[in-house]
Amino acid sequence: MAVSEYDLYIGGKWVKSETGKTFDSLNPATEESIGRFQEGNEADVRKAIDAAEKALPAWSDMPAPKRGLILLKIAELLRKDKERLGRLVTTEMGKVLPEGLGDVQEAIDIFEYMAGEGRRLLGHTTTSELHDKFAMTIRIPVGVMGLITPWNFPMAIPSWKMSAALICGNTMVIKPSSDTPLCVVELVKLMERAGVPPGVVNVVTGPARTAGQEIVKNKKIDGLSFTGSRDTGEWIMANVGVKKVGMELGGKNPIIVMDDADLALALDGIIWGAFGTTGQRCTACSRVLVHRAVKEKFMRMLVERAKKLRTGNGLDKTTDVGPLINKAAREKSERYVEIGRKEGAKISTGGERPAGKGFFYRPTIFDDVSPDMRIAQEEIFGPVLSVIGIKSIDEAIEIANGTEYGLSSSVYTKDVRNAFLAMKKIEAGITYINSPTIGAEVHLPFGGVKKTGFTREAGIEGIEEFSHSKTLYVDYSGHLQRAQIDVE
Ligand code: NAP
């Protein structure tokens, strides 16, 4: 079957890259191409930045509630197209279909939420120490934004960034992951139909080392919002120059199971948290810290359930766990399984790839893991779970905090003391009680601490990431007043 070809979107036109080269996006379940994309480079990015710069004055001048109406239209078009787009996410990224549809739903939710923020964009009023002087703040756009996104929520993460950037009055150049460019291209087609003016949103598909690095380094970009791995994040921080920067990086998220926990509930949560999206969520549970009083019983329950999980194509209704995103990702899981074995951890289930096409890997559980092992410290980003025994909530919290990451976390307990200690002391952007380490709804802030980054996206906090605060004074006293000097 002929493979469809997709162009770059610059200044409201679909155009070829300067390079004349293309690359394919593969369906990880079948290893077949689902589309051919322009291999954009530095020159393409520079053109896109020029287009975004040109579109900035009119877009930032449009009243925010009017921009909000365009965002509502985008949400409406996404809703109408949800079924097709959900299947696309499933096919391009390898999720199971309900998760593919969930990815699109999250995009709908954030566009609706940010449309409403257009009627708010809160600043604050405050007092002055001087007479007859009025003080307040307003939010102003950052300017031309660069957005660089990963593949694991191929519609939701670009939507989080684009919706907030748009409502705040920014224009932008987005470079999607080379593993999932089609989702962003389809999203931008809907934006075009919804009436986003030419040049406001520009898409350059292409490699990290050319298109990506130009977005990071180009001095005409005023703000950069990045979601991806810690290593890339560190490279960006060293090369980005003076820009407003957002960083959403990896995780090594723990679920604590106390001896008083509802074990059946914890089991459901851990299976979903660890093996949903094939363990390829930044919030995926990759460490279970289980109380030694219930560990043996809980391990039996966990292993029995994990063995029953069916790997397969996400479009198939009987599939529980889809493929990994690509060959390299599966090899990374395999490498870590080997490391875990050598470190002395015991494989309770999994540790192998099924035969046949597709980048599949069996859900894998390591028992007898100690907290300092590499499999308990480093982000694997696959269906590989480490189980560690603990004796108290204090020990569990210490181990939970003993990695360089801090994104999501959870404790299963019926004891209010355990719950409150965990909520207060776990170093993370999110702590759940009696739910797995999933993300958050769109009206709540999402992000991490430590090497996971320092950004909050979504919610009111998401507005702060894509705008500056400006202070305004009106002095109606009619004479010079000097703050800090005229103190009497
Ligand atoms: P990645 O390899 O860091 O790539 C992310 C994006 O950055 C891709 O578009 C990639 O382009 C681009 N890129 C890579 N190196 C670059 C460079 N030097 N300059 C500019 N752009 C560069 O991450 P990934 O494998 O796509 O995503 C998985 C990671 O994302 C995991 O670590 C996961 O935890 C993290 N993540 C974090 C969150 C969060 O909110 N905290 C959410 C989701 C995922 P190419 O695709 O062309 O290489």
Coordinates of C-alpha atoms and ligand atoms in Angstrom, one line a residue:
M1 CA 0.0 0.0 0.0
A2 CA 1.3 3.5 -0.9
V3 CA 2.4 5.5 2.2
S4 CA 1.0 9.0 2.6
E5 CA 3.5 11.9 2.7
Y6 CA 3.1 14.9 5.0
D7 CA 4.7 18.3 4.7
L8 CA 6.0 20.9 7.2
Y9 CA 3.5 23.6 8.2
I10 CA 5.1 27.1 8.0
G11 CA 3.3 30.4 7.8
G12 CA -0.1 28.7 7.2
K13 CA 1.2 26.6 4.2
W14 CA 2.1 23.0 3.9
V15 CA 5.6 22.9 2.4
K16 CA 8.6 20.6 1.7
S17 CA 11.8 20.7 3.7
E18 CA 14.9 22.4 2.4
T19 CA 16.7 19.0 2.7
G20 CA 14.5 17.2 0.2
K21 CA 14.7 14.2 2.5
T22 CA 11.9 12.3 4.3
F23 CA 11.6 9.7 7.1
D24 CA 8.9 7.2 8.0
S25 CA 6.9 6.8 11.2
L26 CA 6.4 3.1 12.1
N27 CA 3.5 1.3 13.7
P28 CA 5.4 -0.4 16.6
A29 CA 3.0 -3.3 16.6
T30 CA 3.5 -4.2 13.0
E31 CA 6.8 -2.4 12.1
E32 CA 5.0 -1.0 9.0
S33 CA 5.2 2.6 7.9
I34 CA 2.1 4.7 8.6
G35 CA 3.4 7.9 7.0
R36 CA 6.3 9.7 5.4
F37 CA 7.5 13.0 6.9
Q38 CA 9.8 15.9 5.9
E39 CA 13.2 15.7 7.4
G40 CA 13.2 19.4 8.5
N41 CA 16.5 21.1 9.3
E42 CA 17.9 24.3 10.7
A43 CA 16.8 26.4 7.7
D44 CA 13.3 25.1 7.9
V45 CA 13.2 26.0 11.6
R46 CA 14.5 29.5 10.9
K47 CA 11.7 30.0 8.3
A48 CA 9.2 28.8 10.9
I49 CA 10.5 31.2 13.5
D50 CA 10.3 34.1 11.0
A51 CA 6.6 33.1 10.3
A52 CA 5.9 33.0 14.0
E53 CA 7.5 36.4 14.6
K54 CA 5.4 37.9 11.8
A55 CA 2.2 36.5 13.3
L56 CA 2.9 37.6 16.9
P57 CA 1.7 41.2 17.0
A58 CA -1.8 40.4 15.7
W59 CA -2.2 37.2 17.7
S60 CA -1.0 38.7 21.0
D61 CA -3.2 41.7 20.4
M62 CA -6.4 39.7 20.0
P63 CA -8.5 39.8 23.2
A64 CA -7.8 36.5 25.1
P65 CA -11.5 35.5 25.2
K66 CA -11.6 35.7 21.4
R67 CA -8.5 33.4 21.3
G68 CA -10.5 31.2 23.7
L69 CA -13.3 30.8 21.2
I70 CA -10.8 29.4 18.7
L71 CA -9.5 27.0 21.3
L72 CA -13.1 25.9 22.0
K73 CA -13.5 25.2 18.2
I74 CA -10.4 23.1 18.3
A75 CA -11.9 21.1 21.2
E76 CA -15.1 20.7 19.3
L77 CA -13.3 19.4 16.2
L78 CA -11.2 17.0 18.3
R79 CA -14.4 15.7 19.9
K80 CA -16.0 15.1 16.5
D81 CA -12.9 13.2 15.3
K82 CA -12.1 11.4 18.6
E83 CA -12.7 7.9 17.4
R84 CA -10.4 8.2 14.3
L85 CA -7.7 10.1 16.3
G86 CA -7.8 7.6 19.1
R87 CA -7.1 4.8 16.6
L88 CA -4.3 6.9 15.2
V89 CA -2.7 7.3 18.6
T90 CA -3.0 3.6 19.2
T91 CA -1.5 2.8 15.8
E92 CA 1.3 5.4 15.9
M93 CA 2.4 5.0 19.5
G94 CA 1.3 1.5 20.4
K95 CA -1.1 2.2 23.3
V96 CA -4.2 0.0 23.7
L97 CA -7.3 1.6 22.2
P98 CA -9.0 2.9 25.4
E99 CA -5.7 4.7 26.2
G100 CA -5.4 6.0 22.7
L101 CA -8.9 7.5 23.1
G102 CA -7.9 8.8 26.5
D103 CA -5.0 10.6 25.0
V104 CA -7.4 12.5 22.6
Q105 CA -9.9 13.1 25.5
E106 CA -7.1 14.8 27.4
A107 CA -6.4 17.0 24.4
I108 CA -10.1 18.0 24.3
D109 CA -10.1 18.7 28.1
I110 CA -7.1 20.9 28.0
F111 CA -8.3 23.0 25.0
E112 CA -11.6 23.5 26.8
Y113 CA -9.9 24.3 30.0
M114 CA -7.5 26.8 28.5
A115 CA -10.3 28.4 26.4
G116 CA -11.9 29.3 29.8
E117 CA -8.6 30.7 31.1
G118 CA -8.9 33.2 28.3
R119 CA -11.6 34.9 30.4
R120 CA -9.4 35.0 33.4
L121 CA -5.6 35.3 32.8
L122 CA -5.4 36.5 36.4
G123 CA -3.0 39.1 37.6
H124 CA -3.4 40.7 41.0
T125 CA -4.0 44.1 42.6
T126 CA -2.1 45.1 45.7
T127 CA -1.3 48.1 47.8
S128 CA 1.5 50.6 47.6
E129 CA 3.5 52.0 50.5
L130 CA 3.0 55.5 48.9
H131 CA 0.0 57.7 48.8
D132 CA -2.4 57.8 45.8
K133 CA -0.5 55.1 43.9
F134 CA -2.2 52.1 42.3
A135 CA -0.4 48.8 41.8
M136 CA -1.3 45.6 39.8
T137 CA 0.0 42.9 37.7
I138 CA -1.1 41.5 34.3
R139 CA 0.1 38.5 32.3
I140 CA 1.8 39.1 29.0
P141 CA 2.9 36.6 26.3
V142 CA 6.5 35.3 26.2
G143 CA 6.7 35.8 22.4
V144 CA 7.8 33.2 20.0
M145 CA 7.9 29.8 21.7
G146 CA 9.7 26.6 20.8
L147 CA 7.9 23.4 21.8
I148 CA 9.7 20.1 21.8
T149 CA 7.6 17.0 22.6
P150 CA 8.1 13.3 23.2
W151 CA 6.1 10.3 21.7
N152 CA 4.4 8.8 24.7
F153 CA 1.3 11.1 24.9
P154 CA 1.5 12.1 21.2
M155 CA -1.7 14.2 21.2
A156 CA -2.1 15.2 24.9
I157 CA 1.4 16.6 25.6
P158 CA 1.5 18.8 22.4
S159 CA -2.0 19.9 23.3
W160 CA -1.0 20.9 26.9
K161 CA 1.7 23.1 25.5
M162 CA -0.1 24.5 22.5
S163 CA -3.3 25.3 24.3
A164 CA -1.5 27.2 27.0
A165 CA 0.8 29.0 24.6
L166 CA -2.1 30.0 22.4
I167 CA -4.3 31.4 25.1
C168 CA -1.5 33.5 26.5
G169 CA -1.0 35.1 23.1
N170 CA 2.3 33.4 22.0
T171 CA 3.1 32.1 18.5
M172 CA 5.1 28.9 18.2
V173 CA 7.3 26.4 16.4
I174 CA 6.7 22.8 17.4
K175 CA 9.0 19.9 16.7
P176 CA 7.2 16.6 17.6
S177 CA 9.0 13.4 18.4
S178 CA 10.2 11.6 15.2
D179 CA 8.4 8.5 16.5
T180 CA 5.0 10.1 16.5
P181 CA 4.9 13.1 14.1
L182 CA 1.5 12.2 12.5
C183 CA -0.5 12.9 15.7
V184 CA 0.8 16.5 15.8
V185 CA 0.3 17.0 12.0
E186 CA -3.3 15.8 12.4
L187 CA -3.8 18.1 15.4
V188 CA -2.5 21.1 13.5
K189 CA -4.8 20.3 10.6
L190 CA -7.7 20.7 13.0
M191 CA -6.2 24.0 14.3
E192 CA -6.1 25.3 10.8
R193 CA -9.8 24.4 10.3
A194 CA -10.6 26.0 13.7
G195 CA -9.3 29.4 12.5
V196 CA -5.8 29.6 14.0
P197 CA -4.3 32.3 11.8
P198 CA -1.3 31.5 9.5
G199 CA 2.1 31.7 11.3
V200 CA 0.7 31.3 14.8
V201 CA 1.4 27.6 14.9
N202 CA 4.3 26.1 12.8
V203 CA 5.3 22.5 12.6
V204 CA 8.8 21.3 11.7
T205 CA 9.2 17.5 11.7
G206 CA 12.8 16.3 11.7
P207 CA 15.7 15.1 13.7
A208 CA 16.8 16.3 17.1
R209 CA 20.3 17.1 16.0
T210 CA 19.2 19.6 13.3
A211 CA 15.6 20.8 13.7
G212 CA 15.6 20.2 17.5
Q213 CA 18.9 21.8 18.3
E214 CA 18.1 24.9 16.2
I215 CA 14.9 25.5 18.2
V216 CA 17.0 25.2 21.4
K217 CA 19.8 27.5 20.4
N218 CA 18.0 30.1 18.1
K219 CA 18.1 33.5 19.8
K220 CA 14.8 34.6 18.2
I221 CA 13.0 32.0 20.3
D222 CA 11.9 33.7 23.5
G223 CA 10.7 30.6 25.4
L224 CA 11.3 26.9 25.2
S225 CA 9.0 24.2 26.6
F226 CA 10.5 20.8 26.6
T227 CA 9.2 17.4 27.7
G228 CA 11.5 14.4 27.3
S229 CA 14.3 12.4 28.9
R230 CA 16.6 13.7 31.6
D231 CA 19.7 13.4 29.3
T232 CA 18.2 15.6 26.6
G233 CA 17.0 18.0 29.3
E234 CA 20.5 18.4 30.7
W235 CA 21.9 19.0 27.2
I236 CA 19.2 21.6 26.6
M237 CA 19.9 23.4 29.9
A238 CA 23.6 23.7 28.9
N239 CA 22.8 25.0 25.4
V240 CA 19.6 27.0 25.6
G241 CA 21.0 30.5 26.3
V242 CA 18.7 33.1 27.9
K243 CA 15.1 32.0 27.4
K244 CA 12.2 31.2 29.6
V245 CA 12.5 27.4 29.9
G246 CA 10.1 24.6 30.9
M247 CA 11.5 21.2 31.7
E248 CA 9.3 18.0 32.2
L249 CA 11.7 15.0 32.4
G250 CA 11.7 11.4 33.6
G251 CA 10.6 9.6 36.7
K252 CA 11.2 6.5 38.9
N253 CA 7.8 6.5 40.5
P254 CA 7.2 4.5 43.7
I255 CA 4.0 2.9 45.0
I256 CA 4.2 2.0 48.7
V257 CA 2.0 -0.8 49.9
M258 CA 1.6 -0.8 53.7
D259 CA 0.6 -3.8 55.8
D260 CA -2.9 -2.4 56.4
A261 CA -3.5 -1.7 52.7
D262 CA -6.4 -3.1 50.7
L263 CA -4.2 -5.5 48.7
A264 CA -6.8 -6.2 46.0
L265 CA -7.1 -2.4 45.4
A266 CA -3.3 -2.0 45.4
L267 CA -2.9 -4.9 43.0
D268 CA -5.3 -3.2 40.4
G269 CA -3.4 0.1 40.9
I270 CA 0.1 -1.4 40.4
I271 CA -0.9 -3.5 37.3
W272 CA -2.3 -0.3 35.7
G273 CA 0.5 2.0 37.0
A274 CA 3.4 -0.3 36.0
F275 CA 2.2 -1.9 32.7
G276 CA -0.4 0.6 31.3
T277 CA 1.1 2.2 28.2
T278 CA 3.7 -0.6 28.4
G279 CA 5.4 1.2 31.3
Q280 CA 6.1 4.1 29.0
R281 CA 4.6 6.9 31.0
C282 CA 6.7 9.4 32.8
T283 CA 4.4 8.6 35.8
A284 CA 4.7 4.8 35.4
C285 CA 5.2 2.9 38.6
S286 CA 8.6 1.3 38.3
R287 CA 9.2 0.6 42.0
V288 CA 6.8 -1.2 44.5
L289 CA 7.8 -0.8 48.1
V290 CA 5.8 -3.4 50.0
H291 CA 5.6 -4.1 53.7
R292 CA 7.4 -7.3 54.6
A293 CA 4.4 -8.5 56.7
V294 CA 2.4 -8.8 53.5
K295 CA 5.1 -9.1 50.9
E296 CA 5.0 -12.8 50.2
K297 CA 1.2 -12.9 49.8
F298 CA 1.2 -9.7 47.7
M299 CA 4.0 -11.0 45.4
R300 CA 2.0 -14.1 44.7
M301 CA -1.0 -12.0 43.7
L302 CA 1.1 -9.6 41.6
V303 CA 2.9 -12.3 39.7
E304 CA -0.2 -14.3 39.0
R305 CA -2.0 -11.3 37.6
A306 CA 1.1 -10.1 35.5
K307 CA 1.4 -13.5 33.9
K308 CA -2.1 -13.2 32.6
L309 CA -1.5 -9.9 30.8
R310 CA -1.8 -10.4 27.0
T311 CA 0.6 -8.5 24.8
G312 CA -0.5 -7.6 21.3
N313 CA -1.7 -5.0 18.9
G314 CA -3.5 -2.2 20.8
L315 CA -6.4 -2.2 18.3
D316 CA -7.2 -5.8 19.4
K317 CA -9.8 -5.6 22.2
T318 CA -8.2 -8.6 24.0
T319 CA -4.8 -6.9 24.3
D320 CA -3.7 -5.7 27.8
V321 CA -0.2 -4.5 26.9
G322 CA 0.9 -3.0 23.6
P323 CA 4.4 -2.8 22.1
L324 CA 7.3 -0.6 23.1
I325 CA 7.7 2.4 20.8
N326 CA 10.7 1.2 18.8
K327 CA 13.6 -1.3 18.5
A328 CA 15.9 0.8 20.7
A329 CA 13.3 1.0 23.5
R330 CA 12.9 -2.8 23.6
E331 CA 16.6 -3.3 23.6
K332 CA 16.9 -0.8 26.5
S333 CA 14.4 -2.9 28.6
E334 CA 16.3 -6.1 27.6
R335 CA 19.6 -4.4 28.7
Y336 CA 18.2 -3.4 32.1
V337 CA 16.8 -6.9 32.6
E338 CA 20.3 -8.2 32.1
I339 CA 21.7 -5.6 34.5
G340 CA 19.0 -6.6 37.1
R341 CA 20.0 -10.3 36.8
K342 CA 23.7 -9.5 37.2
E343 CA 22.9 -7.3 40.2
G344 CA 21.3 -10.3 41.9
A345 CA 17.6 -9.5 41.7
K346 CA 15.2 -12.4 41.0
I347 CA 13.0 -12.4 37.9
S348 CA 9.5 -13.5 39.0
T349 CA 7.9 -13.3 35.6
G350 CA 8.6 -11.9 32.1
G351 CA 12.2 -11.1 31.0
E352 CA 11.6 -12.2 27.4
R353 CA 10.2 -11.0 24.1
P354 CA 7.3 -12.9 22.5
A355 CA 8.0 -14.3 19.0
G356 CA 6.9 -12.5 15.9
K357 CA 6.7 -8.9 14.5
G358 CA 6.3 -5.8 16.6
F359 CA 8.4 -4.4 19.5
F360 CA 6.8 -6.4 22.2
Y361 CA 8.2 -7.4 25.6
R362 CA 6.6 -9.4 28.4
P363 CA 5.6 -7.6 31.6
T364 CA 8.6 -8.2 33.9
I365 CA 8.8 -8.2 37.7
F366 CA 12.0 -8.3 39.7
D367 CA 11.8 -9.5 43.3
D368 CA 14.6 -9.1 46.0
V369 CA 15.6 -5.7 44.6
S370 CA 17.7 -3.5 46.9
P371 CA 17.1 0.3 46.6
D372 CA 20.6 1.0 45.3
M373 CA 20.5 -1.4 42.3
R374 CA 20.5 0.3 38.9
I375 CA 17.1 -1.2 38.1
A376 CA 15.7 0.6 41.2
Q377 CA 17.5 3.9 40.4
E378 CA 17.4 4.5 36.6
E379 CA 14.4 5.2 34.3
I380 CA 13.9 2.1 32.1
F381 CA 10.7 3.3 30.4
G382 CA 9.4 -0.1 29.7
P383 CA 7.3 -2.9 31.4
V384 CA 9.9 -3.7 34.0
L385 CA 8.9 -3.4 37.7
S386 CA 11.2 -3.7 40.8
V387 CA 9.8 -4.9 44.1
I388 CA 11.5 -3.9 47.4
G389 CA 10.6 -5.0 50.9
I390 CA 10.1 -2.4 53.6
K391 CA 9.4 -2.5 57.4
S392 CA 7.9 0.9 58.1
I393 CA 6.4 4.0 56.5
D394 CA 9.6 5.9 57.4
E395 CA 11.8 3.4 55.7
A396 CA 9.5 3.4 52.7
I397 CA 9.6 7.2 52.4
E398 CA 13.4 7.2 52.7
I399 CA 13.7 4.7 49.8
A400 CA 11.0 6.5 47.8
N401 CA 13.1 9.6 48.0
G402 CA 16.4 7.8 47.3
T403 CA 16.5 8.4 43.5
E404 CA 17.3 11.5 41.5
Y405 CA 13.7 11.8 40.2
G406 CA 10.5 13.1 41.8
L407 CA 7.4 13.0 39.6
S408 CA 4.5 10.8 40.8
S409 CA 4.2 8.7 43.9
S410 CA 1.5 6.7 45.8
V411 CA 0.8 5.0 49.1
Y412 CA -1.8 2.3 49.7
T413 CA -2.9 2.4 53.3
K414 CA -5.9 2.8 55.6
D415 CA -3.9 4.5 58.3
V416 CA -4.3 8.3 58.3
R417 CA -0.8 8.8 59.8
N418 CA 0.9 6.8 57.0
A419 CA -1.1 8.8 54.4
F420 CA -0.2 12.2 55.8
L421 CA 3.4 11.4 56.4
A422 CA 3.6 10.2 52.8
M423 CA 1.8 13.3 51.4
K424 CA 4.1 15.6 53.4
K425 CA 7.5 13.9 53.0
I426 CA 7.7 12.2 49.6
E427 CA 9.7 14.4 47.3
A428 CA 7.5 14.4 44.2
G429 CA 5.2 16.7 42.2
I430 CA 2.2 14.4 42.9
T431 CA 1.3 12.0 45.7
Y432 CA -1.7 9.8 45.5
I433 CA -3.4 7.9 48.4
N434 CA -4.9 4.6 47.3
S435 CA -4.6 5.3 43.6
P436 CA -1.7 4.5 41.2
T437 CA 1.0 6.9 40.0
I438 CA -0.9 8.4 37.2
G439 CA -0.8 12.0 36.0
A440 CA -3.4 14.6 37.0
E441 CA -6.6 16.1 35.5
V442 CA -6.1 19.2 33.4
H443 CA -7.2 21.8 36.0
L444 CA -4.5 20.7 38.4
P445 CA -0.8 21.4 38.0
F446 CA 1.4 18.6 36.7
G447 CA 5.2 18.4 37.0
G448 CA 8.0 17.2 39.2
V449 CA 10.9 18.0 41.5
K450 CA 14.7 17.2 41.5
K451 CA 15.9 15.8 38.2
T452 CA 12.3 15.5 36.9
G453 CA 12.4 19.2 36.3
F454 CA 10.9 22.4 37.7
T455 CA 7.9 23.1 35.5
R456 CA 4.1 23.0 36.2
E457 CA 1.9 22.5 33.2
A458 CA -1.9 22.6 33.1
G459 CA -4.1 24.3 35.7
I460 CA -3.5 28.0 36.5
E461 CA 0.2 27.2 37.0
G462 CA 0.3 26.2 33.3
I463 CA -0.5 29.8 32.4
E464 CA 2.6 30.9 34.3
E465 CA 4.8 28.7 32.2
F466 CA 3.6 30.4 29.0
S467 CA 3.4 34.0 30.0
H468 CA 5.3 36.6 32.0
S469 CA 3.9 38.7 34.8
K470 CA 4.1 42.4 34.3
T471 CA 3.9 45.0 37.1
L472 CA 1.9 48.2 36.5
Y473 CA 1.8 51.4 38.6
V474 CA -0.4 54.4 38.3
D475 CA 0.7 57.4 40.4
Y476 CA -2.2 59.9 40.7
S477 CA -0.6 62.0 43.6
G478 CA 0.6 64.7 41.2
H479 CA 4.2 64.8 42.7
L480 CA 7.3 62.7 42.8
Q481 CA 7.2 59.9 45.4
R482 CA 10.2 57.8 46.0
A483 CA 9.7 54.3 47.4
Q484 CA 12.2 53.3 50.1
I485 CA 13.5 57.0 50.3
D486 CA 10.4 59.0 51.3
V487 CA 9.9 56.9 54.3
E488 CA 8.7 59.5 56.8
Ligands
NAP1 P1 13.8 12.3 24.3 O1 14.7 11.4 23.6 O2 14.5 13.3 25.2 O3 13.1 13.2 23.1 C1 12.1 14.1 23.4 C2 12.1 15.1 22.2 O4 13.3 15.9 22.2 C3 11.9 14.5 20.8 O5 11.2 15.4 20.0 C4 13.4 14.5 20.3 O6 13.5 14.5 18.9 C5 13.9 15.8 20.9 N1 15.3 15.9 21.2 C6 16.2 14.9 21.5 N2 17.4 15.4 21.7 C7 17.3 16.8 21.4 C8 18.3 17.8 21.5 N3 19.5 17.7 21.8 N4 17.8 19.1 21.1 C9 16.5 19.3 20.8 N5 15.6 18.3 20.8 C10 16.0 17.1 21.1 O7 12.6 11.7 25.0 P2 11.6 10.6 24.5 O8 12.2 9.3 24.4 O9 10.9 11.1 23.3 O10 10.5 10.6 25.6 C11 10.6 9.8 26.8 C12 11.1 10.6 28.0 O11 10.2 11.7 28.2 C13 11.1 9.8 29.2 O12 12.2 10.1 30.0 C14 9.8 10.3 30.0 O13 9.9 10.1 31.4 C15 9.8 11.7 29.6 N6 8.5 12.3 29.7 C16 8.3 13.2 30.7 C17 7.0 13.7 31.0 C18 6.8 14.7 32.0 O14 5.8 15.4 32.0 N7 7.6 14.8 33.1 C19 6.0 13.3 30.1 C20 6.2 12.4 29.1 C21 7.5 11.9 28.9 P3 13.6 13.1 18.1 O15 12.3 12.4 18.4 O16 13.7 13.6 16.7 O17 14.8 12.4 18.6

